[in-house]
Amino acid sequence: MYIRRHIRIGRIVSRGLRLFLLIFLCLLCFGCGGGSEQADPTNDTATSIKEIEKRLALSGHVYLIFDFNQMEVSIKLFGAAVRDCKFECDSAALDEWKSSLVSKPIIEDSVISFHLSSAKAMVGERELAIVAEVSQVSREEIQRFMPEEMVLYFGQGRRILIKTDAEGTPVSRLANLGNWFRESADAVLGRADIELRMSGPDAMALYGVVREVPKIIIKP
Amino acid sequence: MKNAVYIAIAAVLLLLMITLGTYQFKGDYGSGLTLSSELVPEGGTLSLNEPSDSVVPPDFLKMKPIQPRQPYIVIDCYCNKLYLRTADSVLLEADCSTGSGAGLYDTVSGRNWQFHTPKGVFTVHTKLPNPWWRKPDWAFVEEGIPIPRVESERLDNNMMGDYAIGFGDGYFIHGTIYERLLGIAVTHGCVRLSADKLRELYHRIGIGTRIYVY
C-alpha cells in the first residue's frame, strides 16, 4: 500500500516535471524570438527598407535612396545600383535635418518638384544648331545641363538644395525669382531643408532622374 | 509506452519551436535582394513606337529585382554615358549617344516612328563581330528615297563599327562613324560607342549580361 502510494506520487511528480520542462522550453524559444525583434529596432528598419525597396524595384521605374549615414544618393533601377552620388554637408545642418525626420526611421516619399537655378550647358551652340537641324529635334530636348545649383522638393515641405563646382549660368531669372519667393515662404513656415554638395557629373545624373519625378527612400 | 509517446510529442514540439524561434531571429533576411544573381536570357520587347517612359516590359517582370553579382551595363540616357559596373565599382565608363526622341512620319504609308532608347531592364541577346546594318524602312523615309524592294540594297557594312551587342527588338550597342557626336542624344534608339570602348565592352561581357537603361 505504502509502495503503491509512492509510485503514484512519483508518476505525478514526473508528469509535473515534464509539463514544467515543456512550458519552460516554450517560453525560452518564443520569448527569445519575440524579444530579439523588440530589442533590436534595426531589424525592423532593415526589413521595412527591403519591403519598400522591393515594391519600388518592381515598379520598373528608377528610384532614389538618400542615405544620410553613408552620405550618398543611390540611383537604383529594378533593385540594382545604377549610380552612387556621394555628397557632403555641414554637420550641424545634418543634425538639424535628422532631428526633423525623427518620426520614422525610413521615409518613403517622392520628388514633387525641382528647380534648376543655374547650370552649365553641355552642348555648344554650334553643335546644338547642327544637330537640331539634322535630327529635327528641338534644341531644348538635345541640350543637357550640369547643375551648379538645384533644389528638390519632397512631401511635407522638405527641401534639399544641391550645389556643385560646375561653373553655370542662371537657367531662367524669372523662375529663380519665383523660387526665391517659395523658399522664403518655406523659411517662414519653418520647413526642413538641407544643403548638399556633390560633384557636377553626379548632380547631372541626379537631375536627369528627378525630371522623371521618382519615388525616394530617405534613410536619416 | 506512454512515456515514449510523451517524449516523442515533446521532441516534435521542441523542434517546431526551435524552427519558429530561429525564423523569428532570422527575420526575412535570408531572401534579401542581394542574395541572388539569376540572369534570365530574355530581352525587351519594346517597339520603336513605344514611348520611352513606359514601364519595364512584361518579360522583365519574370526577372527578380536584384543587385546582380555579375558585371552589368548601365546606360544613362540623360548624361549619354555608358558604364560597365558591379555593385560597388565602375569597370568601364564611356561617352555614348542614345535616342534623340525625334519623331518621323511617313506621309506615303501613314506610319510614324519615335526614336527613343527604350528604358528599363534588358539582357544581352547577341554579340556580333563585323556587323552589317540592315537599313529599316525609316532610314529610307528619313532620307526621302524610295524603300528598296531588293534586300541587298538595304545592307550597309560601314555604319555599325566593328561590333554590335544586341539587347532585343532590333536595339544594339554598336560603333559609329560619328564619334564627334558622342555625348549627344542623336540616334534612332540604338546606343553608339567609340571604337575602343566598344571593343573593350564587347570582350568583357557575355550573353545574358543585364543592361539597365534609365
Short mmCIF file of C-alpha atoms in Angstrom, two decimals:
data_model
loop_
_atom_site.label_atom_id
_atom_site.label_comp_id
_atom_site.label_asym_id
_atom_site.label_seq_id
_atom_site.Cartn_x
_atom_site.Cartn_y
_atom_site.Cartn_z
CA MET A 1 0.00 0.00 0.00
CA TYR A 2 2.79 2.34 1.05
CA ILE A 3 4.90 1.46 -2.01
CA ARG A 4 1.93 1.84 -4.42
CA ARG A 5 1.22 5.32 -2.98
CA HIS A 6 4.85 6.32 -3.50
CA ILE A 7 4.75 5.11 -7.10
CA ARG A 8 1.62 7.21 -7.76
CA ILE A 9 3.25 10.28 -6.23
CA GLY A 10 6.36 9.59 -8.34
CA ARG A 11 4.28 9.49 -11.54
CA ILE A 12 2.53 12.75 -10.65
CA VAL A 13 5.90 14.41 -9.96
CA SER A 14 7.33 13.02 -13.22
CA ARG A 15 4.36 14.33 -15.25
CA GLY A 16 4.62 17.69 -13.46
CA LEU A 17 8.31 17.90 -14.26
CA ARG A 18 7.70 17.09 -17.93
CA LEU A 19 4.95 19.73 -18.13
CA PHE A 20 7.20 22.27 -16.43
CA LEU A 21 10.05 21.43 -18.82
CA LEU A 22 7.73 21.81 -21.81
CA ILE A 23 6.39 25.20 -20.66
CA PHE A 24 9.94 26.35 -19.87
CA LEU A 25 11.14 25.40 -23.34
CA CYS A 26 8.13 27.10 -24.94
CA LEU A 27 8.82 30.30 -23.07
CA LEU A 28 12.51 30.09 -23.88
CA CYS A 29 12.01 29.68 -27.64
CA PHE A 30 9.13 32.11 -28.19
CA GLY A 31 10.44 34.52 -25.58
CA CYS A 32 13.85 34.76 -27.23
CA GLY A 33 12.35 35.11 -30.70
CA GLY A 34 9.97 37.89 -29.78
CA GLY A 35 12.48 39.58 -27.55
CA SER A 36 15.10 39.81 -30.24
CA GLU A 37 12.74 41.75 -32.51
CA GLN A 38 11.77 44.17 -29.81
CA ALA A 39 15.30 44.63 -28.57
CA ASP A 40 16.79 45.32 -31.99
CA PRO A 41 14.90 48.01 -33.90
CA THR A 42 17.48 47.89 -36.73
CA ASN A 43 15.93 44.55 -37.75
CA ASP A 44 12.55 46.24 -38.25
CA THR A 45 14.21 49.08 -40.10
CA ALA A 46 16.14 46.78 -42.42
CA THR A 47 13.03 44.74 -43.11
CA SER A 48 10.94 47.79 -43.92
CA ILE A 49 13.68 49.20 -46.20
CA LYS A 50 13.73 45.91 -48.03
CA GLU A 51 9.95 45.80 -48.37
CA ILE A 52 9.68 49.38 -49.61
CA GLU A 53 12.60 48.90 -51.96
CA LYS A 54 11.21 45.69 -53.39
CA ARG A 55 7.96 47.48 -54.16
CA LEU A 56 9.76 50.38 -55.82
CA ALA A 57 12.04 48.00 -57.72
CA LEU A 58 9.11 46.04 -59.12
CA SER A 59 7.52 49.25 -60.42
CA GLY A 60 10.17 49.21 -63.13
CA HIS A 61 10.86 52.91 -62.65
CA VAL A 62 14.07 54.44 -61.43
CA TYR A 63 14.09 55.40 -57.72
CA LEU A 64 16.42 57.14 -55.30
CA ILE A 65 17.74 56.27 -51.85
CA PHE A 66 19.05 59.20 -49.81
CA ASP A 67 21.32 57.74 -47.13
CA PHE A 68 22.44 60.38 -44.64
CA ASN A 69 24.63 57.90 -42.75
CA GLN A 70 26.62 56.81 -45.82
CA MET A 71 26.32 60.37 -47.23
CA GLU A 72 25.26 59.22 -50.67
CA VAL A 73 22.28 59.17 -53.00
CA SER A 74 21.85 55.86 -54.80
CA ILE A 75 20.08 55.88 -58.11
CA LYS A 76 18.53 52.43 -58.48
CA LEU A 77 16.57 50.57 -61.10
CA PHE A 78 14.96 47.16 -60.62
CA GLY A 79 16.98 46.55 -57.46
CA ALA A 80 20.37 47.36 -58.99
CA ALA A 81 22.52 50.38 -58.18
CA VAL A 82 23.00 52.30 -61.40
CA ARG A 83 24.81 55.27 -59.85
CA ASP A 84 26.02 56.31 -56.40
CA CYS A 85 26.30 60.05 -55.83
CA LYS A 86 28.47 60.91 -52.83
CA PHE A 87 27.74 64.18 -51.07
CA GLU A 88 29.00 66.35 -48.26
CA CYS A 89 27.13 68.64 -45.92
CA ASP A 90 27.58 70.74 -42.83
CA SER A 91 27.43 68.55 -39.70
CA ALA A 92 25.28 70.99 -37.70
CA ALA A 93 22.82 71.24 -40.59
CA LEU A 94 22.82 67.46 -40.86
CA ASP A 95 21.91 67.08 -37.17
CA GLU A 96 19.09 69.58 -37.56
CA TRP A 97 17.86 67.79 -40.70
CA LYS A 98 17.95 64.41 -38.97
CA SER A 99 16.06 65.78 -35.99
CA SER A 100 13.32 66.91 -38.38
CA LEU A 101 12.98 63.34 -39.61
CA VAL A 102 12.74 61.57 -36.26
CA SER A 103 9.16 60.42 -36.67
CA LYS A 104 10.19 57.37 -38.70
CA PRO A 105 13.45 55.52 -39.27
CA ILE A 106 12.61 55.27 -43.00
CA ILE A 107 10.72 57.77 -45.05
CA GLU A 108 9.12 56.85 -48.32
CA ASP A 109 8.41 59.90 -50.40
CA SER A 110 8.69 61.21 -53.91
CA VAL A 111 10.24 64.19 -55.63
CA ILE A 112 7.27 66.51 -56.03
CA SER A 113 9.07 69.19 -57.98
CA PHE A 114 12.53 70.53 -58.68
CA HIS A 115 14.10 73.80 -59.67
CA LEU A 116 17.32 74.22 -61.61
CA SER A 117 18.66 77.62 -60.65
CA SER A 118 21.94 77.71 -62.53
CA ALA A 119 23.68 75.17 -64.74
CA LYS A 120 26.40 74.61 -67.30
CA ALA A 121 25.08 73.84 -70.82
CA MET A 122 26.90 70.72 -72.05
CA VAL A 123 26.35 71.05 -75.81
CA GLY A 124 27.95 74.01 -77.57
CA GLU A 125 25.76 76.41 -79.57
CA ARG A 126 27.29 75.43 -82.93
CA GLU A 127 26.86 71.69 -82.40
CA LEU A 128 23.40 72.26 -80.99
CA ALA A 129 22.32 74.13 -84.11
CA ILE A 130 23.70 71.45 -86.47
CA VAL A 131 22.26 68.50 -84.52
CA ALA A 132 18.87 70.19 -84.11
CA GLU A 133 18.66 70.80 -87.84
CA VAL A 134 19.79 67.31 -88.88
CA SER A 135 17.77 65.36 -86.31
CA GLN A 136 14.77 67.72 -86.36
CA VAL A 137 14.64 67.70 -82.58
CA SER A 138 14.23 70.92 -80.62
CA ARG A 139 17.36 72.42 -79.05
CA GLU A 140 15.75 72.13 -75.62
CA GLU A 141 15.46 68.37 -75.99
CA ILE A 142 19.03 67.90 -77.18
CA GLN A 143 20.65 70.17 -74.61
CA ARG A 144 21.91 68.69 -71.35
CA PHE A 145 22.64 70.63 -68.16
CA MET A 146 25.17 70.09 -65.42
CA PRO A 147 23.64 71.80 -62.36
CA GLU A 148 25.55 74.39 -60.41
CA GLU A 149 22.59 74.75 -58.07
CA MET A 150 19.26 72.96 -57.94
CA VAL A 151 16.52 72.36 -55.39
CA LEU A 152 14.47 69.20 -54.91
CA TYR A 153 11.11 69.43 -53.17
CA PHE A 154 9.65 66.45 -51.32
CA GLY A 155 6.48 65.82 -49.36
CA GLN A 156 5.64 67.79 -46.20
CA GLY A 157 7.63 70.77 -47.48
CA ARG A 158 11.02 69.08 -47.16
CA ARG A 159 13.64 70.57 -49.45
CA ILE A 160 17.16 69.56 -50.48
CA LEU A 161 19.44 72.13 -52.08
CA ILE A 162 22.23 70.65 -54.21
CA LYS A 163 25.33 72.64 -55.09
CA THR A 164 28.30 71.67 -57.26
CA ASP A 165 31.54 73.21 -58.50
CA ALA A 166 30.23 73.47 -62.06
CA GLU A 167 30.50 76.99 -63.46
CA GLY A 168 26.98 77.65 -64.58
CA THR A 169 24.70 80.48 -65.52
CA PRO A 170 21.10 81.13 -64.43
CA VAL A 171 18.72 78.98 -66.45
CA SER A 172 15.78 81.41 -66.02
CA ARG A 173 15.94 84.57 -63.92
CA LEU A 174 12.15 84.76 -63.72
CA ALA A 175 11.86 81.17 -62.48
CA ASN A 176 14.66 81.88 -59.99
CA LEU A 177 12.68 84.83 -58.62
CA GLY A 178 9.59 82.63 -58.24
CA ASN A 179 11.67 80.03 -56.46
CA TRP A 180 13.08 82.69 -54.13
CA PHE A 181 9.53 83.54 -53.02
CA ARG A 182 8.79 79.86 -52.48
CA GLU A 183 11.94 79.39 -50.40
CA SER A 184 11.14 82.47 -48.35
CA ALA A 185 7.67 81.14 -47.61
CA ASP A 186 9.15 77.78 -46.61
CA ALA A 187 11.64 79.53 -44.30
CA VAL A 188 8.80 81.43 -42.61
CA LEU A 189 6.83 78.20 -42.17
CA GLY A 190 9.92 76.55 -40.70
CA ARG A 191 10.03 73.66 -43.18
CA ALA A 192 13.01 71.33 -43.13
CA ASP A 193 15.84 71.79 -45.58
CA ILE A 194 19.48 70.85 -46.07
CA GLU A 195 22.25 71.84 -48.46
CA LEU A 196 24.31 69.06 -50.07
CA ARG A 197 27.49 69.46 -52.08
CA MET A 198 28.29 66.89 -54.75
CA SER A 199 30.28 66.58 -57.97
CA GLY A 200 28.91 68.13 -61.17
CA PRO A 201 28.60 64.79 -63.05
CA ASP A 202 26.74 63.20 -60.11
CA ALA A 203 24.37 66.17 -59.88
CA MET A 204 23.81 65.94 -63.63
CA ALA A 205 22.85 62.26 -63.36
CA LEU A 206 20.56 63.11 -60.46
CA TYR A 207 18.97 65.95 -62.42
CA GLY A 208 18.29 63.57 -65.31
CA VAL A 209 16.44 61.28 -62.90
CA VAL A 210 14.46 63.86 -60.92
CA ARG A 211 12.93 65.11 -64.15
CA GLU A 212 11.00 61.82 -64.14
CA VAL A 213 9.62 62.56 -60.64
CA PRO A 214 10.95 59.41 -58.99
CA LYS A 215 9.96 57.75 -55.74
CA ILE A 216 12.55 58.10 -52.99
CA ILE A 217 13.56 56.48 -49.74
CA ILE A 218 15.17 58.71 -47.11
CA LYS A 219 17.36 56.98 -44.55
CA PRO A 220 18.01 59.66 -41.90
CA MET B 1 4.99 3.18 -23.72
CA LYS B 2 3.15 6.28 -22.52
CA ASN B 3 6.49 7.90 -21.66
CA ALA B 4 7.79 7.23 -25.15
CA VAL B 5 4.73 8.95 -26.66
CA TYR B 6 5.20 11.93 -24.33
CA ILE B 7 8.87 12.18 -25.21
CA ALA B 8 8.11 11.95 -28.95
CA ILE B 9 5.45 14.70 -28.72
CA ALA B 10 7.79 16.86 -26.65
CA ALA B 11 10.61 16.35 -29.18
CA VAL B 12 8.37 17.33 -32.11
CA LEU B 13 7.11 20.41 -30.24
CA LEU B 14 10.66 21.31 -29.30
CA LEU B 15 11.84 21.05 -32.90
CA LEU B 16 8.87 23.10 -34.06
CA MET B 17 9.54 25.79 -31.52
CA ILE B 18 13.23 25.92 -32.29
CA THR B 19 12.41 26.30 -36.00
CA LEU B 20 9.92 29.09 -35.31
CA GLY B 21 12.27 30.72 -32.87
CA THR B 22 15.11 30.64 -35.38
CA TYR B 23 12.84 32.12 -38.04
CA GLN B 24 12.00 34.97 -35.72
CA PHE B 25 15.66 35.53 -35.00
CA LYS B 26 16.46 35.48 -38.67
CA GLY B 27 13.51 37.58 -39.81
CA ASP B 28 13.28 37.79 -43.57
CA TYR B 29 16.92 38.49 -44.31
CA GLY B 30 17.51 35.08 -45.81
CA SER B 31 15.89 36.13 -49.06
CA GLY B 32 17.44 39.54 -49.49
CA LEU B 33 17.59 41.34 -52.81
CA THR B 34 21.33 40.94 -52.98
CA LEU B 35 21.50 37.20 -52.49
CA SER B 36 20.68 36.03 -55.97
CA SER B 37 22.39 36.62 -59.29
CA GLU B 38 19.96 34.86 -61.56
CA LEU B 39 20.08 36.07 -65.13
CA VAL B 40 17.19 35.45 -67.43
CA PRO B 41 18.33 35.44 -71.05
CA GLU B 42 15.28 37.21 -72.40
CA GLY B 43 15.32 40.64 -73.94
CA GLY B 44 12.96 43.60 -74.14
CA THR B 45 10.00 43.72 -76.40
CA LEU B 46 9.50 47.43 -76.86
CA SER B 47 8.89 48.55 -80.40
CA LEU B 48 10.23 51.76 -81.87
CA ASN B 49 6.84 53.35 -81.38
CA GLU B 50 6.75 52.61 -77.65
CA PRO B 51 7.09 55.76 -75.51
CA SER B 52 10.35 55.84 -73.62
CA ASP B 53 8.74 56.38 -70.24
CA SER B 54 6.81 53.13 -70.35
CA VAL B 55 7.29 50.65 -67.53
CA VAL B 56 9.53 47.62 -67.67
CA PRO B 57 8.31 45.32 -70.45
CA PRO B 58 6.26 42.37 -69.18
CA ASP B 59 9.09 39.94 -69.95
CA PHE B 60 11.13 41.53 -67.20
CA LEU B 61 8.50 41.04 -64.59
CA LYS B 62 9.65 37.42 -64.69
CA MET B 63 13.08 38.60 -63.54
CA LYS B 64 13.94 39.15 -59.93
CA PRO B 65 14.61 42.75 -58.89
CA ILE B 66 18.09 42.10 -57.64
CA GLN B 67 21.56 43.54 -57.40
CA PRO B 68 23.42 41.34 -59.93
CA ARG B 69 26.66 39.75 -58.82
CA GLN B 70 28.00 39.70 -62.36
CA PRO B 71 29.10 42.96 -64.01
CA TYR B 72 26.21 44.76 -65.69
CA ILE B 73 25.81 47.57 -68.19
CA VAL B 74 24.20 50.88 -67.22
CA ILE B 75 23.10 53.42 -69.82
CA ASP B 76 22.25 56.92 -68.62
CA CYS B 77 20.16 58.50 -71.38
CA TYR B 78 20.23 61.97 -69.87
CA CYS B 79 24.01 62.17 -69.47
CA ASN B 80 24.66 59.97 -72.53
CA LYS B 81 27.03 57.79 -70.56
CA LEU B 82 27.54 54.05 -70.58
CA TYR B 83 29.05 52.16 -67.65
CA LEU B 84 30.07 48.59 -67.07
CA ARG B 85 29.90 48.17 -63.34
CA THR B 86 29.39 45.95 -60.35
CA ALA B 87 27.50 46.84 -57.19
CA ASP B 88 30.42 48.81 -55.79
CA SER B 89 32.78 49.70 -58.62
CA VAL B 90 32.79 51.07 -62.15
CA LEU B 91 34.82 48.89 -64.55
CA LEU B 92 34.33 50.94 -67.70
CA GLU B 93 32.98 54.43 -68.37
CA ALA B 94 32.28 55.80 -71.84
CA ASP B 95 30.52 58.64 -73.60
CA CYS B 96 27.72 57.30 -75.76
CA SER B 97 24.86 58.56 -77.88
CA THR B 98 21.30 57.50 -77.14
CA GLY B 99 17.94 58.07 -78.83
CA SER B 100 17.16 61.64 -79.86
CA GLY B 101 13.46 61.45 -79.10
CA ALA B 102 12.70 62.77 -82.57
CA GLY B 103 9.62 61.67 -84.46
CA LEU B 104 9.30 60.73 -88.12
CA TYR B 105 6.10 60.50 -90.11
CA ASP B 106 5.81 58.74 -93.46
CA THR B 107 3.18 60.56 -95.49
CA VAL B 108 3.01 57.70 -98.01
CA SER B 109 2.27 54.81 -95.66
CA GLY B 110 0.97 56.83 -92.70
CA ARG B 111 3.46 55.17 -90.35
CA ASN B 112 5.29 57.10 -87.67
CA TRP B 113 8.33 56.39 -85.53
CA GLN B 114 9.64 57.82 -82.25
CA PHE B 115 13.38 57.44 -81.85
CA HIS B 116 13.77 56.77 -78.14
CA THR B 117 16.17 54.39 -76.48
CA PRO B 118 13.82 52.14 -74.51
CA LYS B 119 14.17 52.45 -70.75
CA GLY B 120 14.05 49.53 -68.37
CA VAL B 121 15.98 46.31 -67.84
CA PHE B 122 17.28 44.19 -70.69
CA THR B 123 19.79 41.44 -71.28
CA VAL B 124 22.43 40.96 -73.94
CA HIS B 125 20.92 38.72 -76.63
CA THR B 126 23.58 38.73 -79.29
CA LYS B 127 27.24 39.59 -79.79
CA LEU B 128 28.16 40.19 -83.39
CA PRO B 129 31.64 40.91 -84.80
CA ASN B 130 31.78 42.90 -88.07
CA PRO B 131 28.04 43.55 -88.15
CA TRP B 132 26.14 44.64 -91.22
CA TRP B 133 23.27 47.02 -90.80
CA ARG B 134 20.04 46.08 -92.49
CA LYS B 135 18.53 49.50 -93.00
CA PRO B 136 14.92 49.60 -91.81
CA ASP B 137 12.17 51.46 -93.66
CA TRP B 138 12.54 54.62 -91.59
CA ALA B 139 16.13 55.07 -92.79
CA PHE B 140 14.85 55.49 -96.37
CA VAL B 141 11.86 57.59 -95.32
CA GLU B 142 14.20 59.90 -93.42
CA GLU B 143 16.46 60.29 -96.46
CA GLY B 144 13.44 60.87 -98.67
CA ILE B 145 14.25 58.00 -101.02
CA PRO B 146 12.04 55.06 -102.02
CA ILE B 147 12.13 51.93 -99.88
CA PRO B 148 14.04 49.32 -101.93
CA ARG B 149 12.40 46.07 -102.95
CA VAL B 150 15.71 44.24 -103.22
CA GLU B 151 17.01 43.11 -99.83
CA SER B 152 20.68 43.62 -100.71
CA GLU B 153 20.05 47.34 -101.22
CA ARG B 154 19.26 47.62 -97.52
CA LEU B 155 22.61 46.28 -96.35
CA ASP B 156 25.35 48.57 -95.09
CA ASN B 157 28.62 47.22 -93.70
CA ASN B 158 30.03 50.54 -92.57
CA MET B 159 27.61 52.11 -90.09
CA MET B 160 27.76 49.86 -87.04
CA GLY B 161 31.51 49.71 -86.42
CA ASP B 162 33.43 46.58 -85.50
CA TYR B 163 30.98 45.01 -83.05
CA ALA B 164 27.29 45.04 -82.18
CA ILE B 165 25.73 44.00 -78.89
CA GLY B 166 22.02 43.29 -79.28
CA PHE B 167 19.55 43.75 -76.44
CA GLY B 168 16.28 42.90 -78.13
CA ASP B 169 13.80 44.11 -80.71
CA GLY B 170 16.44 45.49 -83.04
CA TYR B 171 18.23 47.62 -80.46
CA PHE B 172 22.03 47.41 -80.37
CA ILE B 173 25.04 48.93 -78.70
CA HIS B 174 27.36 49.48 -81.66
CA GLY B 175 30.10 51.66 -83.12
CA THR B 176 29.72 54.81 -85.18
CA ILE B 177 31.33 56.90 -87.85
CA TYR B 178 30.09 59.99 -85.99
CA GLU B 179 32.33 59.76 -82.92
CA ARG B 180 32.36 63.55 -82.61
CA LEU B 181 28.71 63.42 -81.60
CA LEU B 182 29.24 61.03 -78.70
CA GLY B 183 27.73 62.56 -75.57
CA ILE B 184 24.76 63.94 -77.51
CA ALA B 185 21.41 62.18 -77.93
CA VAL B 186 21.28 61.83 -81.71
CA THR B 187 20.49 58.19 -82.51
CA HIS B 188 17.37 56.40 -83.65
CA GLY B 189 17.26 54.37 -80.44
CA CYS B 190 20.47 52.35 -80.59
CA VAL B 191 23.40 53.21 -78.35
CA ARG B 192 26.60 54.33 -80.07
CA LEU B 193 30.07 53.98 -78.60
CA SER B 194 33.58 54.86 -79.73
CA ALA B 195 35.56 52.04 -81.39
CA ASP B 196 37.97 51.46 -78.50
CA LYS B 197 35.33 51.50 -75.76
CA LEU B 198 33.09 49.22 -77.82
CA ARG B 199 35.91 46.71 -78.28
CA GLU B 200 36.61 46.69 -74.55
CA LEU B 201 32.95 46.32 -73.64
CA TYR B 202 32.40 43.57 -76.21
CA HIS B 203 35.19 41.45 -74.76
CA ARG B 204 34.18 42.00 -71.13
CA ILE B 205 30.52 40.98 -71.30
CA GLY B 206 28.67 37.82 -72.22
CA ILE B 207 25.25 36.75 -73.43
CA GLY B 208 22.77 37.32 -70.60
CA THR B 209 24.55 40.32 -69.10
CA ARG B 210 21.93 42.67 -67.74
CA ILE B 211 21.51 46.15 -69.22
CA TYR B 212 19.86 48.89 -67.16
CA VAL B 213 18.67 51.86 -69.17
CA TYR B 214 17.32 54.97 -67.45
#
